Short mmCIF file of C-alpha atoms and ligand atoms in Angstrom, two decimals:
data_model
loop_
_atom_site.label_atom_id
_atom_site.label_comp_id
_atom_site.label_asym_id
_atom_site.label_seq_id
_atom_site.Cartn_x
_atom_site.Cartn_y
_atom_site.Cartn_z
CA MET A 1 28.03 -82.03 -19.69
CA SER A 2 25.58 -79.17 -20.02
CA SER A 3 26.45 -76.06 -18.03
CA ILE A 4 24.19 -74.68 -15.34
CA GLN A 5 22.11 -71.66 -16.29
CA ALA A 6 20.87 -68.81 -14.11
CA ILE A 7 17.28 -69.10 -12.92
CA ARG A 8 14.67 -67.82 -15.36
CA GLY A 9 13.84 -64.20 -14.68
CA THR A 10 17.19 -63.43 -13.05
CA ARG A 11 20.18 -61.90 -14.75
CA ASP A 12 23.83 -61.24 -14.14
CA ILE A 13 24.90 -57.64 -13.91
CA LEU A 14 28.15 -57.74 -15.83
CA PRO A 15 31.13 -55.38 -15.50
CA SER A 16 29.99 -53.68 -18.71
CA GLU A 17 26.79 -52.62 -16.95
CA SER A 18 27.83 -52.23 -13.33
CA PRO A 19 29.21 -48.67 -13.71
CA LEU A 20 25.62 -47.61 -14.44
CA TRP A 21 24.49 -49.24 -11.21
CA ALA A 22 27.27 -47.44 -9.36
CA LYS A 23 26.17 -44.14 -10.91
CA ILE A 24 22.57 -44.65 -9.81
CA GLU A 25 23.71 -45.54 -6.30
CA GLU A 26 26.01 -42.53 -6.17
CA ILE A 27 23.33 -40.06 -7.24
CA ALA A 28 20.71 -41.69 -5.01
CA ARG A 29 23.06 -41.51 -2.01
CA GLN A 30 23.93 -37.87 -2.64
CA THR A 31 20.34 -36.83 -3.13
CA LEU A 32 19.09 -38.77 -0.12
CA ALA A 33 21.83 -37.39 2.12
CA SER A 34 20.90 -33.89 1.04
CA TYR A 35 17.34 -34.58 2.21
CA ALA A 36 18.59 -36.11 5.51
CA TYR A 37 17.51 -39.70 4.73
CA ARG A 38 19.43 -42.53 6.38
CA GLU A 39 20.14 -45.95 5.03
CA ILE A 40 18.63 -49.08 6.55
CA ARG A 41 19.38 -52.64 5.42
CA THR A 42 16.81 -55.31 6.08
CA PRO A 43 16.80 -59.06 5.24
CA ILE A 44 15.62 -60.24 1.86
CA PHE A 45 13.42 -62.88 3.44
CA GLU A 46 10.82 -62.52 6.14
CA GLN A 47 7.94 -64.47 7.61
CA THR A 48 5.31 -64.99 4.92
CA GLU A 49 2.76 -63.56 7.31
CA LEU A 50 4.40 -60.14 7.20
CA PHE A 51 3.54 -59.77 3.53
CA ALA A 52 0.17 -61.44 3.83
CA ARG A 53 -0.81 -59.07 6.64
CA GLY A 54 0.98 -56.00 5.35
CA ILE A 55 0.45 -56.06 1.62
CA GLY A 56 -2.61 -58.28 1.38
CA GLU A 57 -3.50 -61.60 -0.22
CA ALA A 58 -5.66 -59.89 -2.82
CA THR A 59 -2.67 -58.24 -4.48
CA ASP A 60 -0.77 -59.84 -7.34
CA ALA A 61 2.54 -59.42 -5.52
CA VAL A 62 1.40 -61.57 -2.60
CA GLY A 63 -1.49 -63.61 -3.93
CA LYS A 64 0.05 -64.71 -7.22
CA GLU A 65 3.70 -63.74 -7.44
CA MET A 66 5.28 -64.44 -4.07
CA TYR A 67 8.17 -66.84 -3.60
CA SER A 68 7.16 -68.52 -0.37
CA PHE A 69 8.37 -71.79 0.99
CA GLU A 70 8.83 -73.78 4.13
CA ASP A 71 12.34 -73.75 5.55
CA ARG A 72 13.99 -76.75 7.15
CA GLY A 73 12.47 -75.83 10.49
CA GLY A 74 8.96 -75.85 9.05
CA ARG A 75 8.55 -72.05 9.14
CA SER A 76 6.74 -70.30 6.34
CA ILE A 77 9.23 -67.90 4.74
CA ALA A 78 8.94 -65.58 1.75
CA LEU A 79 11.45 -63.73 -0.41
CA ARG A 80 10.36 -60.13 -0.14
CA PRO A 81 8.17 -59.04 -3.07
CA GLU A 82 8.82 -55.38 -2.15
CA ILE A 83 10.77 -53.54 0.49
CA THR A 84 8.30 -51.41 2.46
CA ALA A 85 6.78 -54.18 4.59
CA GLY A 86 10.17 -55.37 5.86
CA LEU A 87 11.28 -51.83 6.50
CA VAL A 88 8.15 -51.13 8.53
CA ARG A 89 8.70 -54.37 10.45
CA ALA A 90 12.21 -53.18 11.29
CA PHE A 91 10.87 -49.75 12.28
CA ILE A 92 8.51 -51.38 14.74
CA GLN A 93 10.79 -54.13 16.04
CA ASN A 94 13.72 -51.77 16.65
CA LYS A 95 11.43 -49.10 18.10
CA LEU A 96 12.69 -46.45 15.73
CA PHE A 97 9.43 -44.62 16.48
CA ALA A 98 10.68 -44.14 20.07
CA GLN A 99 13.28 -41.67 18.77
CA GLY A 100 10.35 -39.33 18.30
CA GLY A 101 9.57 -37.09 15.37
CA VAL A 102 10.02 -38.17 11.83
CA GLN A 103 12.13 -41.06 10.51
CA ARG A 104 13.51 -40.74 7.00
CA LEU A 105 14.81 -44.05 5.69
CA TRP A 106 16.00 -45.64 2.47
CA HIS A 107 17.13 -49.02 1.26
CA LEU A 108 18.31 -50.39 -2.06
CA GLY A 109 18.22 -54.10 -2.75
CA PRO A 110 16.60 -57.01 -4.54
CA ALA A 111 12.95 -58.05 -4.49
CA PHE A 112 11.37 -61.17 -5.94
CA ARG A 113 8.15 -61.80 -7.83
CA TYR A 114 7.11 -64.81 -9.82
CA GLU A 115 6.10 -62.92 -12.96
CA ARG A 116 6.40 -63.61 -16.65
CA PRO A 117 9.90 -62.39 -17.51
CA GLN A 118 10.16 -59.79 -20.29
CA ALA A 119 11.99 -56.52 -20.94
CA GLY A 120 11.86 -54.52 -17.70
CA ARG A 121 10.18 -57.34 -15.79
CA GLN A 122 12.14 -59.96 -13.91
CA ARG A 123 11.73 -62.41 -11.09
CA GLN A 124 14.62 -60.92 -9.19
CA PHE A 125 14.74 -57.16 -9.62
CA HIS A 126 16.03 -54.26 -7.56
CA GLN A 127 14.30 -51.37 -5.95
CA LEU A 128 15.39 -48.15 -4.37
CA ASP A 129 12.93 -47.73 -1.56
CA VAL A 130 12.55 -44.39 0.19
CA GLU A 131 10.19 -43.83 3.11
CA ILE A 132 9.29 -41.05 5.52
CA LEU A 133 7.48 -42.21 8.64
CA GLY A 134 5.72 -40.08 11.21
CA SER A 135 4.26 -37.21 9.22
CA ARG A 136 0.76 -36.64 7.85
CA ASP A 137 1.77 -33.30 6.40
CA ALA A 138 1.31 -32.83 2.66
CA ARG A 139 4.86 -31.51 2.58
CA ALA A 140 6.07 -35.05 3.37
CA ASP A 141 4.26 -36.32 0.25
CA VAL A 142 5.89 -33.60 -1.79
CA GLU A 143 9.33 -34.27 -0.30
CA ILE A 144 9.06 -37.92 -1.35
CA ILE A 145 7.95 -37.03 -4.87
CA ALA A 146 10.67 -34.38 -5.12
CA ILE A 147 13.36 -36.90 -4.18
CA ALA A 148 12.21 -39.34 -6.85
CA THR A 149 12.09 -36.56 -9.43
CA GLN A 150 15.47 -35.20 -8.45
CA ILE A 151 17.22 -38.57 -8.68
CA LEU A 152 15.82 -39.13 -12.17
CA THR A 153 16.66 -35.61 -13.31
CA CYS A 154 20.20 -35.73 -11.91
CA LEU A 155 20.74 -38.93 -13.85
CA GLY A 156 19.89 -36.97 -16.99
CA LEU A 157 16.58 -38.67 -17.74
CA GLN A 158 13.94 -36.78 -19.64
CA SER A 159 10.55 -37.64 -21.13
CA LEU A 160 9.26 -38.58 -17.70
CA SER A 161 5.78 -37.83 -16.48
CA LEU A 162 4.29 -37.82 -13.03
CA ASP A 163 0.77 -39.18 -12.49
CA LEU A 164 -0.96 -38.27 -9.27
CA ASN A 165 -4.10 -39.47 -7.56
CA SER A 166 -5.69 -39.75 -4.18
CA VAL A 167 -7.11 -43.10 -3.17
CA GLY A 168 -8.66 -41.50 -0.09
CA SER A 169 -8.97 -43.01 3.34
CA GLY A 170 -10.04 -46.58 4.03
CA GLU A 171 -13.57 -45.30 4.64
CA ASP A 172 -13.72 -43.30 1.42
CA ARG A 173 -12.66 -46.41 -0.42
CA GLN A 174 -15.31 -48.55 1.23
CA THR A 175 -18.08 -46.40 -0.25
CA TYR A 176 -16.29 -46.16 -3.56
CA ARG A 177 -15.78 -49.90 -3.67
CA GLU A 178 -19.54 -50.45 -3.43
CA ALA A 179 -20.12 -47.99 -6.26
CA LEU A 180 -17.54 -49.77 -8.38
CA VAL A 181 -19.01 -53.21 -7.78
CA ALA A 182 -22.45 -51.87 -8.70
CA TYR A 183 -21.02 -50.38 -11.89
CA PHE A 184 -18.98 -53.40 -13.02
CA THR A 185 -21.41 -56.19 -12.11
CA PRO A 186 -23.63 -55.82 -15.21
CA TYR A 187 -20.44 -56.06 -17.37
CA LYS A 188 -19.04 -59.01 -15.50
CA GLU A 189 -18.97 -61.37 -18.50
CA ASP A 190 -17.07 -58.80 -20.59
CA LEU A 191 -14.27 -58.31 -18.08
CA ASP A 192 -10.98 -60.21 -18.38
CA ALA A 193 -10.65 -63.23 -16.13
CA ASP A 194 -8.45 -61.48 -13.55
CA SER A 195 -10.83 -58.58 -13.29
CA GLN A 196 -13.76 -60.95 -12.76
CA THR A 197 -11.96 -62.35 -9.73
CA ARG A 198 -11.09 -58.86 -8.55
CA LEU A 199 -14.73 -57.87 -8.64
CA THR A 200 -15.16 -59.67 -5.35
CA LEU A 201 -11.59 -59.59 -4.00
CA ASN A 202 -10.22 -56.16 -4.88
CA PRO A 203 -12.45 -54.22 -7.30
CA LEU A 204 -10.20 -51.14 -7.30
CA ARG A 205 -7.57 -53.11 -9.10
CA ILE A 206 -9.89 -53.50 -12.10
CA LEU A 207 -9.06 -49.87 -12.89
CA ASP A 208 -5.47 -51.01 -13.32
CA SER A 209 -6.26 -53.79 -15.83
CA LYS A 210 -4.17 -53.84 -18.99
CA ASP A 211 -6.92 -55.71 -20.92
CA LYS A 212 -8.37 -53.70 -23.85
CA ARG A 213 -12.04 -54.56 -23.41
CA THR A 214 -11.83 -54.03 -19.64
CA GLN A 215 -10.17 -50.67 -20.20
CA GLU A 216 -13.09 -49.58 -22.40
CA ILE A 217 -15.50 -50.45 -19.62
CA VAL A 218 -13.32 -48.66 -17.07
CA ILE A 219 -13.61 -45.36 -18.97
CA ASP A 220 -17.11 -44.67 -17.65
CA ALA A 221 -16.60 -46.14 -14.18
CA PRO A 222 -17.25 -43.83 -11.24
CA SER A 223 -14.21 -41.76 -10.26
CA LEU A 224 -12.64 -42.19 -6.88
CA LEU A 225 -12.16 -38.45 -6.70
CA ASP A 226 -15.93 -38.03 -6.34
CA TYR A 227 -15.83 -40.15 -3.19
CA LEU A 228 -13.18 -38.30 -1.22
CA SER A 229 -14.16 -37.00 2.21
CA ASP A 230 -13.49 -33.34 2.99
CA ASP A 231 -10.36 -34.29 4.91
CA SER A 232 -9.00 -36.39 2.07
CA GLN A 233 -9.81 -33.68 -0.45
CA ARG A 234 -8.01 -31.09 1.66
CA HIS A 235 -4.90 -33.24 1.81
CA PHE A 236 -4.99 -33.87 -1.93
CA ASP A 237 -5.39 -30.14 -2.62
CA ALA A 238 -2.47 -29.34 -0.33
CA VAL A 239 -0.22 -31.87 -2.09
CA GLN A 240 -1.03 -30.30 -5.46
CA GLN A 241 -0.46 -26.80 -4.14
CA HIS A 242 2.95 -27.70 -2.70
CA LEU A 243 3.98 -29.55 -5.86
CA THR A 244 3.16 -26.50 -7.93
CA ASN A 245 5.00 -24.38 -5.40
CA VAL A 246 8.24 -26.32 -5.90
CA GLY A 247 7.82 -26.44 -9.68
CA ILE A 248 6.99 -30.12 -10.17
CA SER A 249 4.38 -30.68 -12.87
CA PHE A 250 1.92 -33.55 -12.68
CA ASN A 251 -1.20 -35.03 -14.28
CA ILE A 252 -4.15 -36.03 -12.17
CA ASN A 253 -5.01 -39.61 -13.05
CA PRO A 254 -8.13 -40.80 -11.22
CA ARG A 255 -7.55 -44.35 -12.51
CA LEU A 256 -4.21 -44.63 -10.79
CA VAL A 257 -4.50 -47.22 -8.05
CA ARG A 258 -1.35 -48.82 -6.83
CA GLY A 259 -0.96 -52.57 -6.80
CA LEU A 260 -0.58 -52.83 -3.06
CA ASP A 261 -3.44 -52.69 -0.55
CA TYR A 262 -1.96 -50.52 2.13
CA TYR A 263 -2.06 -47.21 0.28
CA THR A 264 -4.13 -44.27 1.52
CA HIS A 265 -4.49 -40.76 0.09
CA THR A 266 -1.64 -39.88 -2.25
CA ALA A 267 -0.70 -42.38 -4.95
CA PHE A 268 1.78 -41.54 -7.69
CA GLU A 269 3.74 -43.05 -10.53
CA ILE A 270 6.55 -41.78 -12.69
CA GLN A 271 6.55 -43.17 -16.19
CA SER A 272 8.78 -42.91 -19.21
CA THR A 273 7.56 -43.14 -22.79
CA ASP A 274 10.94 -44.69 -23.67
CA LEU A 275 10.25 -47.94 -21.83
CA GLY A 276 7.56 -49.61 -23.93
CA ALA A 277 5.03 -51.72 -22.05
CA GLN A 278 6.85 -51.62 -18.69
CA ALA A 279 6.68 -47.83 -18.52
CA THR A 280 6.60 -47.26 -14.77
CA VAL A 281 9.98 -46.42 -13.28
CA CYS A 282 8.77 -45.40 -9.88
CA GLY A 283 5.60 -45.94 -7.90
CA GLY A 284 4.69 -44.76 -4.46
CA GLY A 285 2.16 -43.38 -2.10
CA ARG A 286 0.96 -42.81 1.38
CA TYR A 287 0.24 -45.69 3.73
CA ASP A 288 -1.12 -44.26 6.96
CA GLY A 289 -2.51 -47.58 8.19
CA LEU A 290 0.35 -49.99 7.63
CA VAL A 291 2.45 -49.44 10.77
CA ALA A 292 -0.54 -49.98 13.04
CA GLN A 293 -1.68 -52.94 10.98
CA LEU A 294 1.69 -54.56 11.58
CA GLY A 295 1.46 -54.01 15.33
CA GLY A 296 3.24 -50.68 15.73
CA PRO A 297 1.95 -47.36 17.02
CA ASP A 298 -0.36 -45.34 14.81
CA THR A 299 2.12 -43.78 12.32
CA SER A 300 1.49 -42.00 9.06
CA ALA A 301 3.98 -42.66 6.29
CA ILE A 302 4.69 -42.22 2.61
CA GLY A 303 7.32 -43.63 0.28
CA PHE A 304 8.21 -44.92 -3.14
CA GLY A 305 9.87 -47.87 -4.85
CA MET A 306 11.99 -47.19 -7.91
CA GLY A 307 12.78 -50.06 -10.28
CA ILE A 308 16.53 -50.05 -10.94
CA GLU A 309 16.47 -52.39 -13.97
CA ARG A 310 14.03 -50.07 -15.75
CA LEU A 311 16.28 -47.13 -14.90
CA ILE A 312 19.23 -49.00 -16.39
CA ILE A 313 17.30 -49.48 -19.65
CA LEU A 314 16.73 -45.72 -19.78
CA LEU A 315 20.35 -44.91 -18.94
CA GLU A 316 21.57 -47.20 -21.71
CA GLN A 317 19.33 -45.32 -24.14
CA ILE A 318 20.68 -41.88 -23.25
CA ASN A 319 24.23 -43.21 -23.42
CA ARG A 320 25.57 -40.48 -21.18
CA TYR A 321 27.77 -42.48 -18.87
CA SER A 322 30.89 -44.33 -19.84
CA THR A 323 31.08 -47.96 -18.83
CA VAL A 324 34.80 -48.19 -19.65
CA PRO A 325 36.89 -48.55 -16.50
CA GLU A 326 38.88 -45.43 -15.59
CA LEU A 327 42.38 -46.84 -15.49
CA ASP A 328 45.47 -44.62 -15.26
CA ILE A 329 48.33 -47.02 -15.86
CA TYR A 330 48.88 -50.39 -17.50
CA LEU A 331 52.18 -51.82 -16.30
CA ILE A 332 54.16 -54.02 -18.65
CA SER A 333 57.21 -55.92 -17.51
CA ARG A 334 59.43 -58.66 -18.86
CA GLY A 335 62.47 -60.34 -17.36
CA GLU A 336 63.09 -61.78 -13.93
CA LYS A 337 64.33 -58.61 -12.23
CA ALA A 338 61.73 -56.43 -13.96
CA GLU A 339 58.85 -58.69 -12.94
CA LEU A 340 59.99 -58.66 -9.32
CA GLN A 341 60.31 -54.89 -9.34
CA SER A 342 56.98 -54.33 -11.07
CA ALA A 343 54.99 -55.42 -8.00
CA GLN A 344 56.84 -52.89 -5.83
CA LEU A 345 56.48 -50.14 -8.39
CA ALA A 346 52.75 -50.83 -8.83
CA ASN A 347 52.22 -50.56 -5.08
CA ARG A 348 54.16 -47.27 -4.85
CA LEU A 349 52.08 -45.91 -7.72
CA ARG A 350 48.81 -46.97 -6.08
CA GLN A 351 49.87 -45.40 -2.79
CA ASN A 352 50.35 -42.17 -4.73
CA GLY A 353 46.86 -42.21 -6.16
CA TYR A 354 47.33 -43.88 -9.53
CA SER A 355 45.14 -46.82 -10.53
CA VAL A 356 47.36 -49.55 -11.98
CA GLU A 357 46.73 -52.81 -13.79
CA VAL A 358 49.69 -55.16 -13.89
CA ASP A 359 50.19 -57.45 -16.89
CA LEU A 360 50.85 -60.90 -15.44
CA SER A 361 51.44 -62.78 -18.69
CA GLY A 362 55.21 -62.62 -19.01
CA SER A 363 54.64 -62.68 -22.78
CA ALA A 364 56.49 -60.68 -25.43
CA PHE A 365 56.35 -56.86 -25.14
CA GLY A 366 54.32 -56.65 -28.35
CA LYS A 367 51.51 -58.77 -26.93
CA GLN A 368 51.54 -56.88 -23.67
CA PHE A 369 51.28 -53.58 -25.60
CA LYS A 370 48.17 -54.81 -27.38
CA ARG A 371 46.55 -55.55 -24.05
CA ALA A 372 47.65 -52.13 -22.77
CA ASP A 373 45.84 -50.49 -25.71
CA ARG A 374 42.67 -52.43 -24.98
CA SER A 375 42.78 -51.82 -21.22
CA GLY A 376 41.46 -48.27 -21.33
CA ALA A 377 44.56 -47.02 -19.48
CA LEU A 378 46.05 -43.68 -20.52
CA ILE A 379 49.63 -44.56 -19.78
CA GLY A 380 51.59 -47.70 -20.54
CA LEU A 381 54.61 -48.17 -18.27
CA ILE A 382 57.34 -50.39 -19.60
CA LEU A 383 59.77 -52.08 -17.29
CA GLY A 384 62.48 -54.30 -18.78
CA ASP A 385 65.52 -55.64 -16.98
CA ALA A 386 67.59 -52.67 -18.21
CA GLU A 387 65.11 -50.16 -16.73
CA ALA A 388 64.84 -52.21 -13.55
CA ALA A 389 68.62 -52.16 -13.07
CA ALA A 390 68.60 -48.35 -13.31
CA ASN A 391 65.35 -47.83 -11.32
CA LYS A 392 63.85 -46.26 -14.39
CA VAL A 393 60.78 -46.85 -16.51
CA GLN A 394 59.52 -46.03 -20.01
CA VAL A 395 56.39 -43.88 -19.95
CA LYS A 396 54.17 -44.17 -23.02
CA TRP A 397 51.03 -42.07 -23.52
CA LEU A 398 48.92 -44.68 -25.24
CA ALA A 399 46.69 -42.36 -27.28
CA SER A 400 49.51 -40.34 -28.89
CA GLY A 401 52.30 -42.89 -28.70
CA GLU A 402 54.57 -40.23 -27.14
CA GLN A 403 57.19 -42.02 -25.06
CA SER A 404 59.94 -40.94 -22.66
CA GLU A 405 62.19 -42.44 -20.04
CA MET A 406 61.88 -41.39 -16.38
CA THR A 407 63.26 -42.46 -13.06
CA GLN A 408 60.73 -44.25 -10.91
CA ASP A 409 61.26 -41.60 -8.23
CA ASP A 410 60.35 -38.83 -10.68
CA LEU A 411 57.22 -40.68 -11.67
CA ILE A 412 56.17 -40.59 -8.02
CA ALA A 413 57.42 -37.05 -7.38
CA GLN A 414 55.48 -35.72 -10.39
CA ALA A 415 52.34 -37.68 -9.58
CA ASP A 416 50.16 -34.56 -9.18
CA ASP A 417 51.17 -33.15 -12.57
CA ILE A 418 50.81 -36.46 -14.34
CA LYS A 419 47.44 -37.17 -12.78
CA SER A 420 46.09 -33.81 -13.87
CA LYS A 421 47.34 -34.54 -17.39
CA ILE A 422 45.50 -37.88 -17.19
CA ALA A 423 42.32 -36.15 -16.05
CA GLN A 424 42.58 -33.69 -18.96
CA ALA A 425 43.11 -36.45 -21.49
CA ARG A 426 40.08 -38.26 -20.17
CA HIS A 427 37.60 -35.36 -20.41
P1 LIG B 501 3.95 -53.04 -12.63
O1 LIG B 501 2.59 -52.45 -12.80
O2 LIG B 501 4.93 -52.62 -13.68
O3 LIG B 501 3.91 -54.53 -12.40
P2 LIG B 501 3.95 -52.65 -9.80
O4 LIG B 501 2.84 -51.73 -9.51
O5 LIG B 501 3.75 -54.10 -9.59
O6 LIG B 501 4.53 -52.42 -11.28
P3 LIG B 501 5.47 -51.68 -7.54
O7 LIG B 501 5.10 -52.76 -6.63
O8 LIG B 501 4.91 -50.35 -7.34
O9 LIG B 501 5.27 -52.16 -9.06
O10 LIG B 501 7.08 -51.56 -7.57
C1 LIG B 501 7.76 -50.31 -7.78
C2 LIG B 501 8.63 -50.36 -9.02
O11 LIG B 501 9.42 -51.53 -9.05
C3 LIG B 501 7.87 -50.42 -10.33
O12 LIG B 501 7.45 -49.15 -10.71
C4 LIG B 501 8.90 -50.99 -11.28
O13 LIG B 501 9.77 -49.98 -11.73
C5 LIG B 501 9.65 -51.94 -10.39
N1 LIG B 501 9.18 -53.32 -10.60
C6 LIG B 501 8.09 -53.92 -10.08
N2 LIG B 501 8.00 -55.21 -10.46
C7 LIG B 501 9.11 -55.44 -11.23
C8 LIG B 501 9.63 -56.59 -11.92
N3 LIG B 501 9.03 -57.77 -11.86
N4 LIG B 501 10.79 -56.45 -12.61
C9 LIG B 501 11.44 -55.27 -12.67
N5 LIG B 501 11.00 -54.16 -12.03
C10 LIG B 501 9.86 -54.24 -11.33
MG1 LIG B 502 3.41 -55.78 -10.80
#
């Protein structure tokens, strides 16, 4: 019988990789706590309408890539293609705005898009989503960008670049949109098929096209930056000034338009040259209209989504974090009395702060030793019936082979000393 395979575009995160995930989560949590952000957890599926209304049918994520289906009760449901819309729904539904002032929120979890799977692009992927709601101040934009930058830097990632743009207000974009359509229409036949459709649906997205010929045409297209109102320009200037002030360098990229419709003013992306075609690790921007559009009070907001799988690819390249489990003790026992006692000893050791893996095989000592060597533990403890009768144990430092006999009580009493020796051996 053939075995069942995982769904195309999904992957298992195996124990050899999961320490990297834990590291990302640890650094994200620390950084976010230091900026006073609080975690929120929202469902991975929502009413399809939330995404249609919030993100927009004209986007790839909703129009072409969304996993939507009817549930058994005939409701139209969708797996979330991104996290912001659900988070804003929760903000409104739970009246988090009523707490007044600014809400700083984050969430890490899976999102789903029906895309062509390739390196750094999956159908189930994970995002760290960070949002600040309730501030129009340029310092909020800079706080969000600084958090993204800090997480990446703390992880040890280099060769990253920050692209920055302003997509203006909805009104600025309306005028710009007309200028774009006027510019692209004479070239319509030369544009790639997607861009031809976008010409009527979402002309800004043509700027984002990865098609070579389209990109050539885009070079001379009017720049959005020439269509910013005074207000929008002021905000954009302030963001740049504050970024410079906190020492974050950036490139202005007037072609940067984010895939999702709800963005206003600031748009940014962080890319790495070490990622190949899927270079964008983090994308974000301001979305002053979304909360109201989803039925909440008028609320300015800005946030980002960071792609965890792409981060993992980068972390594997820099090879800075060990994925070997940090195990203190591998406990070997053989004989009826010894095996009985080993469970008690292991528990005493764990209560005293050691991590302990117990060999359950009952096989010859030689075989158990081989497994001890492979386990990554620093100490092998050997308990035979003779040791068990005397409440003793053989302590073997696996790297050097140095071995001595100790009472089990001494092993516990000297736990602090032994653990510091373990820590030294490890680093
Ligand atoms: P791209 O242009 O690469 O398709 P996007 O603009 O669609 O990205 P966003 O919606 O801004 O992406 O999502 C934020 C981040 O989530 C991206 O920068 C990327 O790191 C990650 N991401 C998006 N789609 C996928 C995917 N299918 N697989 C893995 N990561 C993804
Ligand atoms: Mg995409």
